[in-house]
Amino acid sequence: DYEEGTYTPALTAQFGGTATLHSGISTLNYVKIGKTVTISGRINITGFSGTHGGLQISLPFHTSSGNGGQADYAHIMLNTHGMNLNDNTVQVFAEAGANVNTMMVMQMMDSSVHNNGNWLSFNTNQLNNNSNEYIGFVGSYKSA
C-alpha cells in the first residue's frame, strides 16, 4: 500500500472555534506506506474565531489503536515562527492519541521554572491573529 498527496489540515480549538489559513500556505504533504504516515510542510495561520481551547490539527488518516496503553500515541515535531509561546517553552510538538484524526499542539516547558508539570497545550487564545504565525511539520505516525 503506497499513497502520497497533500491535504489542507483543519485547525480547531478543543471547545470550538476554527482557524483561518493563508490560501497559498495551507497544505501539508503526506506519504503513506503500509500503515506508516509521514507528514511534512508548513502552514500559515492568519486568524482564529470562536471558542478557545487547545489547538488541534487534523491528520490525513486516523491513528492506530489496539496496541495497549499509550503505544499508539504519536509525537510530531513542529517548528514555529511568530507564535506567542509561553516564555518558558523549550520545545513544541503535536501529540495524537490512539484512534483519533487530530493532534494537539503542545509546549514542553522548562520544568525548573514551571511548577505545574512540563507539558501544556498551546491554547488558541495565545494566537496573535496577525498573519505572521507559521507552523512547520515533520514526523510519522502509525495509521489504523
C-alpha atoms as one frame of an Amber mdcrd trajectory, in Angstrom:
protein
   0.000   0.000   0.000   1.529   3.313  -1.115  -0.124   6.707  -1.342   1.126
  10.275  -1.429  -0.532  13.620  -1.731  -1.417  16.842   0.024  -4.176  17.786
   2.416  -5.419  21.002   3.970  -5.488  20.489   7.725  -8.395  21.817   9.766
  -7.241  23.793  12.816  -9.760  23.923  15.624  -9.902  24.530  19.353 -10.768
  21.846  21.883 -14.003  23.633  22.759 -14.944  25.018  19.339 -13.697  27.725
  17.035 -11.672  27.483  13.837  -8.507  28.944  12.411  -8.176  30.560   9.014
  -5.140  29.603   6.943  -3.369  31.666   4.271  -4.724  30.421   0.943  -1.243
  29.886  -0.517   0.313  28.323   2.615  -2.379  25.929   3.750  -1.467  22.399
   2.673   0.769  19.664   4.039   2.340  16.740   2.222   1.772  13.164   3.291
   3.209   9.821   2.259   1.533   6.606   3.425   3.497   3.386   3.087   1.593
   0.498   4.626   0.382   1.867   7.964   3.162   4.464   8.339   2.084   8.012
   7.530   4.651  10.808   7.261   3.541  14.431   7.138   5.632  17.471   6.260
   5.267  21.059   5.176   4.321  24.441   6.565   1.092  26.338   7.132   0.365
  29.998   7.899  -2.376  30.868  10.415  -3.997  34.205   9.560  -6.763  34.313
  12.163  -8.938  32.468  14.643 -12.602  32.866  15.532 -14.913  31.229  18.024
 -14.441  29.500  21.352 -10.902  28.885  22.528  -9.055  25.863  23.893  -6.089
  23.692  22.985  -5.083  23.972  19.303  -5.950  20.794  17.391  -4.777  19.998
  13.860  -6.396  17.330  11.687  -4.437  14.370  10.329  -4.888  12.826   6.877
  -5.658   9.368   8.398  -6.822   8.099  11.813  -4.108   6.907  14.191  -3.863
   3.232  15.106  -5.358   1.611  18.182  -5.299  -1.699  19.958  -1.640  -1.954
  20.936  -2.413  -1.216  24.577  -1.518   1.635  26.885  -0.020   4.555  25.054
   1.823   2.511  22.421  -0.392   4.052  19.732   0.391   7.660  20.707   2.400
   9.686  18.197   4.521  12.813  18.542   5.111  15.016  15.507   7.864  17.612
  15.695   6.837  21.207  14.997   8.791  24.364  14.233   7.111  27.696  14.761
   7.564  31.276  13.655   5.708  34.246  15.090   3.769  32.132  17.592   3.047
  33.542  21.036   4.594  30.668  23.005   4.962  30.669  26.768   8.266  32.294
  27.824   9.457  29.025  29.387   8.798  26.872  26.301  11.809  24.795  25.259
  10.143  22.643  22.572   6.904  22.452  20.592   5.366  19.203  19.341   1.994
  17.736  18.433   0.573  14.691  20.178  -2.028  12.317  18.770  -3.639   9.608
  20.871  -4.994   6.238  19.758  -7.759   6.077  17.121  -8.076   9.828  16.531
  -7.824  12.055  13.475  -6.393  15.141  15.217  -3.203  16.062  17.020  -2.914
  18.578  19.864  -0.176  21.246  19.783   1.854  21.002  22.988   4.527  23.173
  24.619   7.283  21.457  26.589   8.179  23.756  29.442  11.402  24.265  31.386
  10.451  22.205  34.444  12.887  24.132  36.650  10.736  27.239  36.076   7.243
  25.841  35.512   5.906  24.011  38.574   2.671  22.623  37.102   4.286  19.888
  35.006   6.276  20.335  31.859   3.710  19.745  29.062   0.976  22.266  28.335
  -1.322  22.533  25.354  -0.994  25.631  23.193  -4.253  27.497  23.719  -5.815
  29.239  20.723  -6.297  32.419  22.767  -2.489  32.751  22.547  -2.691  33.269
  18.768  -1.718  36.752  17.639  -4.116  36.839  14.648  -1.559  38.857  12.695
  -0.992  36.683   9.563   2.600  36.006  10.664   2.172  32.720  12.550   3.673
  29.665  10.874   3.881  26.019  11.896   6.275  23.623  10.155   5.691  19.869
  10.414   7.828  16.757  10.121   7.028  13.369  11.557   5.440   9.978  11.171
   2.726   8.022  12.915   1.059   4.628  12.614  -2.365   4.728  10.965  -5.366
   2.497  11.592
